[in-house]
CSV table of C-alpha atoms in Angstrom, one decimal:
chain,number,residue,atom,x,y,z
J,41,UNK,CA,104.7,-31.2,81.4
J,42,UNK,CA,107.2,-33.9,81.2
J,43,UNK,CA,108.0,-35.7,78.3
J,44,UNK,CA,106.3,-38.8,80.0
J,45,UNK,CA,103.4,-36.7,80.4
J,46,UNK,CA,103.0,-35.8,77.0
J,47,UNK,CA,103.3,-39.6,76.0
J,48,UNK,CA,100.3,-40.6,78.3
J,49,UNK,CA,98.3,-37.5,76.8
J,50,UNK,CA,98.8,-38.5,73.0
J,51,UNK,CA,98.3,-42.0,73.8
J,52,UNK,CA,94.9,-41.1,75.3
J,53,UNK,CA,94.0,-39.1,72.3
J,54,UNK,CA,95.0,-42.2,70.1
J,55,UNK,CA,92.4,-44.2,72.0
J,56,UNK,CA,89.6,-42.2,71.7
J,57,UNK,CA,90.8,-42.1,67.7
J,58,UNK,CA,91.1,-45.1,67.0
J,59,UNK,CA,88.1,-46.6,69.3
J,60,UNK,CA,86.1,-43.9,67.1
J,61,UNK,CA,87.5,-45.2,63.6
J,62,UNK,CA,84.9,-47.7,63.2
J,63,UNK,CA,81.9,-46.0,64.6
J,64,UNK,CA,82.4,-43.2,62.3
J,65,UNK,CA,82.7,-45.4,59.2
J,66,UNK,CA,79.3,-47.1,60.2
J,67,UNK,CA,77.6,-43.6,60.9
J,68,UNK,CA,78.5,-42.6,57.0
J,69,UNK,CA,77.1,-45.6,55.6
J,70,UNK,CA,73.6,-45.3,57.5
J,71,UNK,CA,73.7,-41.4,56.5
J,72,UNK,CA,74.2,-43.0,52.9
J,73,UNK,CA,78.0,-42.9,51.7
J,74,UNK,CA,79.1,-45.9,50.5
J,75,UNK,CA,82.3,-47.2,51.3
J,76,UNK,CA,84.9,-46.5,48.6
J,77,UNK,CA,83.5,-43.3,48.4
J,78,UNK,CA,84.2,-42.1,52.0
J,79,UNK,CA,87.4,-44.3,51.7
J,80,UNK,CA,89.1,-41.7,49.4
J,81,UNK,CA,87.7,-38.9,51.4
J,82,UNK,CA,88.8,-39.9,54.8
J,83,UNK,CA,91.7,-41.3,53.5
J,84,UNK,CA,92.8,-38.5,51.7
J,85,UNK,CA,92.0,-35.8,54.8
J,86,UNK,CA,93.8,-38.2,56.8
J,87,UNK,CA,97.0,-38.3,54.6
J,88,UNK,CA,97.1,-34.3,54.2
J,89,UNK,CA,98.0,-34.1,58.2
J,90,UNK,CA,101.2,-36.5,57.9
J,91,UNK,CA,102.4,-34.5,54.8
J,92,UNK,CA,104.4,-32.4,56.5
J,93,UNK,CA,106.5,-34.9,58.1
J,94,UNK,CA,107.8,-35.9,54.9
J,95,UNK,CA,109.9,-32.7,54.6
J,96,UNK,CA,111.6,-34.0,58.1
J,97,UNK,CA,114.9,-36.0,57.6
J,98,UNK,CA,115.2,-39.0,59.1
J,99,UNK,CA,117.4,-40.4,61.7
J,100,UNK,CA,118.1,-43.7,60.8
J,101,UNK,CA,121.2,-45.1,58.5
J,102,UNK,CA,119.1,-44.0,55.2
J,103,UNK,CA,117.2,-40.8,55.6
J,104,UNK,CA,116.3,-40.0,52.2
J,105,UNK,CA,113.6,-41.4,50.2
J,106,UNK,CA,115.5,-42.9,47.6
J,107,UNK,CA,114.2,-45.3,44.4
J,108,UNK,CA,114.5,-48.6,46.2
J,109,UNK,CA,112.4,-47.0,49.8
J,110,UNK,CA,109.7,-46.1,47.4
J,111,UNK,CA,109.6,-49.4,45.9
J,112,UNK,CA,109.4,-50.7,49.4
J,113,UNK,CA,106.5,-49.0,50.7
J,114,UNK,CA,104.6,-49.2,47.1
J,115,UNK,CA,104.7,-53.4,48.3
J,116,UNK,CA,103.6,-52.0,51.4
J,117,UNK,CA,100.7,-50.1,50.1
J,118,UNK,CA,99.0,-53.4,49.0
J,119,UNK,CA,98.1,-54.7,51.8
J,120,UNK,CA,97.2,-51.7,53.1
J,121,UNK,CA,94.7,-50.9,50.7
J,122,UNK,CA,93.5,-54.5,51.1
J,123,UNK,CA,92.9,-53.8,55.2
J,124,UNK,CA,91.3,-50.3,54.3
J,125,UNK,CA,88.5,-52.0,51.8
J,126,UNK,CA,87.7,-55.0,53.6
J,127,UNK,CA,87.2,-53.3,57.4
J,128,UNK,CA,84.7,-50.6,55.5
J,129,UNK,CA,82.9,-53.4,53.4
J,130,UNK,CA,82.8,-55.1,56.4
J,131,UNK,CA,81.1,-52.4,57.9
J,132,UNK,CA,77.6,-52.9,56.1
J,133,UNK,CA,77.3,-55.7,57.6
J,134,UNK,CA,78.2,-56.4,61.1
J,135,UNK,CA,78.6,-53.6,63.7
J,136,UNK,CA,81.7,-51.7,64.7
J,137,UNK,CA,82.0,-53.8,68.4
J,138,UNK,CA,82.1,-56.8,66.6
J,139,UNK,CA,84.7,-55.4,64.1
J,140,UNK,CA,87.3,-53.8,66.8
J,141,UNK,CA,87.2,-57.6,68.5
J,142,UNK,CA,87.6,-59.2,65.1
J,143,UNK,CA,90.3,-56.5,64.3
J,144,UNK,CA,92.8,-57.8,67.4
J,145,UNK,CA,93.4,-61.0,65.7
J,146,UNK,CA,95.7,-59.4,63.7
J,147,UNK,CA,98.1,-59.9,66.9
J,148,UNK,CA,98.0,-63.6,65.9
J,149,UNK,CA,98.5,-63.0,62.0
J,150,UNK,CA,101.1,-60.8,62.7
J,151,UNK,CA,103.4,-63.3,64.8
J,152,UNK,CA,102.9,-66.0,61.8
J,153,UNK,CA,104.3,-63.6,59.5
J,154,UNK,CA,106.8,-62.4,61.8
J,155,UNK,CA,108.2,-65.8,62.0
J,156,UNK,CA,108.3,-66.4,58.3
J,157,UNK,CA,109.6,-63.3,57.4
J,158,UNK,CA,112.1,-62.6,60.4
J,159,UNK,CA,114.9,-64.6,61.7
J,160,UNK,CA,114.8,-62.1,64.9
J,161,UNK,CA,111.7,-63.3,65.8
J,162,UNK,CA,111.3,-66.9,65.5
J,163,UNK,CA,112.7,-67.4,69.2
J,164,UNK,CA,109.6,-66.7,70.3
J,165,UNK,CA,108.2,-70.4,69.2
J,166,UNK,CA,110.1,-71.4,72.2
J,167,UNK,CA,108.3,-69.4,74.9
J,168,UNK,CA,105.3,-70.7,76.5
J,169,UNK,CA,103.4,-67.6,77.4
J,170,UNK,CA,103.8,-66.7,73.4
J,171,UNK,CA,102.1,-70.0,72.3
J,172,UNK,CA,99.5,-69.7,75.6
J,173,UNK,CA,98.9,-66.5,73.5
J,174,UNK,CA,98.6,-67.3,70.9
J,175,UNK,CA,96.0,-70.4,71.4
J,176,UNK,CA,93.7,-67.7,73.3
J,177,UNK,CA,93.9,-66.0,70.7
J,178,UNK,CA,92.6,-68.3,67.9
J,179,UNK,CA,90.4,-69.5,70.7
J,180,UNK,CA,88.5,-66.2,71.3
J,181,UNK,CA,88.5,-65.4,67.4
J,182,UNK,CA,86.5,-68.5,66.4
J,183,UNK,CA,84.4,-67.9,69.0
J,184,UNK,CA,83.5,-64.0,68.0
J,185,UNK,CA,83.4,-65.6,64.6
J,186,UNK,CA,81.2,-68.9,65.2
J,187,UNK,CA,79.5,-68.3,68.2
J,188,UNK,CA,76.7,-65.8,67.2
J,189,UNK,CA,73.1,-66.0,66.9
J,190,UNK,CA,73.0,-64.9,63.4
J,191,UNK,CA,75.2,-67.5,62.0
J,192,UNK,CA,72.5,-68.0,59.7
J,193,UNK,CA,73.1,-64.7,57.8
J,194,UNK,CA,75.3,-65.2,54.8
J,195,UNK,CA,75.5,-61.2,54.9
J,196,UNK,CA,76.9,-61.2,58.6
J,197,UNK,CA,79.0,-63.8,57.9
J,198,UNK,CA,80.2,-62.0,54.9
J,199,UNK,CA,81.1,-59.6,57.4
J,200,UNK,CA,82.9,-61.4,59.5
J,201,UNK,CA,85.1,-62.6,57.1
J,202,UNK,CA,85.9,-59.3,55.7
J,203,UNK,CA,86.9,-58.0,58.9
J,204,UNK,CA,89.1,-61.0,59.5
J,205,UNK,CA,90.4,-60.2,56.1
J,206,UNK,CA,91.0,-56.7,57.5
J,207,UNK,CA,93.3,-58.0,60.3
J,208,UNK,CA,95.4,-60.0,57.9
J,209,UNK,CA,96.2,-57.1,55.7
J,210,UNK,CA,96.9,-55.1,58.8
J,211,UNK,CA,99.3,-57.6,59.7
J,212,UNK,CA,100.8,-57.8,55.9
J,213,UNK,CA,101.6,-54.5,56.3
J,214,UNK,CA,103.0,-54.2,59.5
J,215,UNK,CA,105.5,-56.8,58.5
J,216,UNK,CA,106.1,-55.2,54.8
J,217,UNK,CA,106.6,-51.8,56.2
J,218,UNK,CA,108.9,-52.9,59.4
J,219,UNK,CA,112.3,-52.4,57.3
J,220,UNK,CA,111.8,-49.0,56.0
J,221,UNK,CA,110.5,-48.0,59.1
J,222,UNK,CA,113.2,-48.5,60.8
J,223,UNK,CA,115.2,-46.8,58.1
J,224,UNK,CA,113.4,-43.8,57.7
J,225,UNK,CA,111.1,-43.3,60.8
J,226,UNK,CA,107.4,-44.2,61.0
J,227,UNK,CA,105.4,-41.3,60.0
J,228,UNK,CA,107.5,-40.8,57.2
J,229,UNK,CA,106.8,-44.1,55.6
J,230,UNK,CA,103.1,-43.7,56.7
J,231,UNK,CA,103.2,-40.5,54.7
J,232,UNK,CA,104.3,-41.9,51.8
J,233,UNK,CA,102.3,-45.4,52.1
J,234,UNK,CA,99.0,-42.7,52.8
J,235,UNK,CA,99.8,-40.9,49.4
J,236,UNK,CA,100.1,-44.1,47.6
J,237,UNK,CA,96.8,-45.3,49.1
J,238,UNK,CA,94.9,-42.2,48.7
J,239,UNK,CA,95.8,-42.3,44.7
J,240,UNK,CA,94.4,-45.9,44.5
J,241,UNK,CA,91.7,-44.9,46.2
J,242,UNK,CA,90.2,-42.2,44.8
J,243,UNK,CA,90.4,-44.5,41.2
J,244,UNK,CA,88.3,-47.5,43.1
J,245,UNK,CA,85.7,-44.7,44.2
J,246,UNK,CA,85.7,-43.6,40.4
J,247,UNK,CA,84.5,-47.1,39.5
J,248,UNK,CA,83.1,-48.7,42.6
J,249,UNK,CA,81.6,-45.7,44.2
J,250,UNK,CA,79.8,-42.4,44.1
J,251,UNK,CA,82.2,-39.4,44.1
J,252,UNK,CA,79.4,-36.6,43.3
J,253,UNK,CA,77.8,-37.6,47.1
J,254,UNK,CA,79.7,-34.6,48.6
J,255,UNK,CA,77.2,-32.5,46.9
J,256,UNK,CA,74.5,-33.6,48.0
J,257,UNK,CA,74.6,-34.7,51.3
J,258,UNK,CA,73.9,-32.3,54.9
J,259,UNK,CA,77.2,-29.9,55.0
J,260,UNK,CA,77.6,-31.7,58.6
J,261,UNK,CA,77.9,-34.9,57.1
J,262,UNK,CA,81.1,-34.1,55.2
J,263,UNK,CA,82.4,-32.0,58.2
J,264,UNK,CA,82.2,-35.4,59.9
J,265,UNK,CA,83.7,-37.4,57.5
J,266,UNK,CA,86.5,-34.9,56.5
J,267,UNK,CA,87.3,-34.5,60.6
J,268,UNK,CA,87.3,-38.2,61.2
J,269,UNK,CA,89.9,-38.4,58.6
J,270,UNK,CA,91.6,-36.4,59.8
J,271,UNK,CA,91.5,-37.0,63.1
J,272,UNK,CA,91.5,-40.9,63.1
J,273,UNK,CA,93.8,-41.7,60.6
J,274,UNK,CA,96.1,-38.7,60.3
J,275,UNK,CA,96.5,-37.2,64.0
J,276,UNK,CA,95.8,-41.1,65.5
J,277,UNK,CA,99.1,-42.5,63.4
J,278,UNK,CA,101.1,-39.0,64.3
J,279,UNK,CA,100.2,-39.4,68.1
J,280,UNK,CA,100.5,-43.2,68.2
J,281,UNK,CA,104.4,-42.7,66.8
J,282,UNK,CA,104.9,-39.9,69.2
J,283,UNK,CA,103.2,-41.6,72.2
J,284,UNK,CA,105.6,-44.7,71.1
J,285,UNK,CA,108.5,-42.5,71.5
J,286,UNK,CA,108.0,-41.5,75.1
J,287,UNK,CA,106.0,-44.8,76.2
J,288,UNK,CA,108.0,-48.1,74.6
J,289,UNK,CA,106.3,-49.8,72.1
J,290,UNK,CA,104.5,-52.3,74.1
J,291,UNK,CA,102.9,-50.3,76.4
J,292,UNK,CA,100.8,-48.4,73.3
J,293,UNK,CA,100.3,-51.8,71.9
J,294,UNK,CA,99.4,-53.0,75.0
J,295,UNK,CA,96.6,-50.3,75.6
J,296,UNK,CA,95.5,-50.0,72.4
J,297,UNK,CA,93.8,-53.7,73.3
J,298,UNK,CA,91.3,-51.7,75.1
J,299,UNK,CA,89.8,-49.9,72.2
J,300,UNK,CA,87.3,-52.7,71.0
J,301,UNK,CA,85.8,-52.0,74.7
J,302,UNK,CA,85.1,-48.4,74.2
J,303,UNK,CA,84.2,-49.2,70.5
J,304,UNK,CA,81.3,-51.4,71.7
J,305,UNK,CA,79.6,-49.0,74.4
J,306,UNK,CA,79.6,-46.0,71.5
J,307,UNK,CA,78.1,-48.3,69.0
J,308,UNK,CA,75.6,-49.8,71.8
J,309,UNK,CA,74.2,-46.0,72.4
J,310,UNK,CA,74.6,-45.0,69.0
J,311,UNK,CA,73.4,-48.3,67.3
J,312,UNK,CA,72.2,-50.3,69.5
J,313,UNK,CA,74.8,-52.8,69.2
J,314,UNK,CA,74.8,-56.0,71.4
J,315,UNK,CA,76.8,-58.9,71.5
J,316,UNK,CA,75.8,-62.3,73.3
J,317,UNK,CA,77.3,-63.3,76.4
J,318,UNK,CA,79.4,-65.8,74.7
J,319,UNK,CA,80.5,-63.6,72.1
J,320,UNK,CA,82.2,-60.9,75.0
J,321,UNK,CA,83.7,-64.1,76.7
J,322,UNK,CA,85.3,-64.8,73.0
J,323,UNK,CA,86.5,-60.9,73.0
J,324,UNK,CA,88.0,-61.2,76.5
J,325,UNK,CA,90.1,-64.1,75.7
J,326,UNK,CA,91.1,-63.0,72.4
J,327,UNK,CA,92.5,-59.6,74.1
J,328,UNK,CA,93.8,-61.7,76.9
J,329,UNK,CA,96.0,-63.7,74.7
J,330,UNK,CA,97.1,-61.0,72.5
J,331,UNK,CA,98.2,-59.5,75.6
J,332,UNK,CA,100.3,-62.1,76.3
J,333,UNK,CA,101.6,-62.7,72.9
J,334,UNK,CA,102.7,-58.5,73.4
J,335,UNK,CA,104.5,-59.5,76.5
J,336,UNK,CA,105.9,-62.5,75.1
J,337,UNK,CA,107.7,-60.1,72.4
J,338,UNK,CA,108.8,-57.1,74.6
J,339,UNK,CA,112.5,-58.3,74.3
J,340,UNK,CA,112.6,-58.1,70.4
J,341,UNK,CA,113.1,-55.2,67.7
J,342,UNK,CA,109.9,-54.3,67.4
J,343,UNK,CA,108.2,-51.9,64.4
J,344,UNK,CA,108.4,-48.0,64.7
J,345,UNK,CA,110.9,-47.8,67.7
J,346,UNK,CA,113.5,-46.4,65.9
J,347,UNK,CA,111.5,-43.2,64.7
């Protein structure tokens, strides 16, 4: 198998991950775990199959984990915890479809910090196919956002807004996290963000949740928990660096645009999930222009691509 090869495969198993994330978050909560509680667990299985990278030196100008790196990625954590919180909240509320759409508008939240943050990056305010992007995308967010039938619902809306919260903390962190990255690798700094985040974690599930679940729920259920851990958060951000590797950066980020798709037809057979005609046309165009806001930015540095 060439090395090419092996890219395509990990980047397949990334999107079946990561398309499953959501759906598996919303299964937990019907079955009855609330969502700090299945936070810390999936979290915590998640971060146990990155461990191991830490013991692997990096190859960038700083390779060890020194006081200032740790600082660093402590900032990062933040955010982080923020994205984690909000898309599980989120959750109750609205269904995971709905939530993958939402979740791509962190395309457009990520290119307004970019250019705050990043000298590098501010070119890009010159090039029309970045702003044509970046309209679509604000233009097919609102419409997920406003143009629903249940606009009525404070709780849905609630949603929403969570899971546009979600995309902004995404985007906080990939910004935060872009420096040592590049210093240290990517799963290396996710390894140490995931310890960080699993600590804070298992204290809000102390206060806010219901730790002693796992003892009384179906055996299954926790299988299913502890494996999507696992597998979505740990193996997804192992692969998705690997897949990066072998692939370029914006080919990955360009197909991981697909996943709300596949998201949507699990959660239509598994919870009947639909979304309106107008609300799909909103999805399209929001993934349209984040894909053009992705091409806009192949030229530039971009997060990861030095692990």
């Amino acid at each position: 198998m060439t090395e090419r090869q092996k890219g395509i495969l990990a980047l397949s198993v990334v999107l079946v991950a990561w398309s499953l994330s959501s759906v598996f978050v919303k299964y937990l909560i019907r079955e009855g775990y609330d969502s700090h509680t299945q936070n810390f667990y999936r979290y915590a299985s998640g971060t146990l199959v990155v461990l191991p990278f830490l013991a692997r030196r990096g190859h960038g100008p700083v390779a060890v984990l020194d006081r200032r790196l740790l600082l660093v990625l402590l900032a990062a954590t933040l955010p982080n915890l923020g994205h984690q919180i909000s898309w599980t909240v989120a959750l109750n509320w609205i269904h995971p479809g709905l939530a993958s759409f939402l979740n791509k508008s962190s395309v457009f939240f990520s290119a307004l910090l970019a250019f705050v943050f990043y000298r590098d990056e501010r070119w890009l305010l010159r090039s029309k196919r970045f702003l044509a992007g970046l309209t679509l995308t604000i233009g097919g967010t609102l419409g997920l956002a406003l143009w629903r039938g249940d606009l009525g619902r404070m709780e849905v809306n609630a949603g929403v807004a969570l899971a546009l919260v979600a995309a902004l903390s995404w985007s906080t962190y990939s910004v935060v996290v872009k420096r040592p990255t590049e210093e240290i690798g990517s799963t290396r700094s996710f390894a140490v963000v995931g310890i960080y985040t699993t600590v804070v974690l298992f204290v809000v599930a102390l206060c806010f949740g219901h730790l002693e679940l796992w003892w009384r729920m179906p055996w299954h259920v926790n299988a299913i928990m502890i494996a999507s851990g696992a597998f979505c958060i740990g193996v997804g951000h192992t692969l998705y660096y690997y897949a990066m590797r072998r692939l370029t950066v914006s080919v990955c980020a360009t197909m991981l645009l697909t996943t709300p798709l596949g998201t949507l037809l699990i959660s239509r057979w598994l919870f009947g999930e639909q979304m309106g005609v107008g609300q799909l046309i909103s999805g399209s165009i929001l993934i349209g222009g984040a894909f053009l806001t992705l091409m806009a930015k192949e030229k530039t540095v971009v997060m990861g691509s030095s692990a």
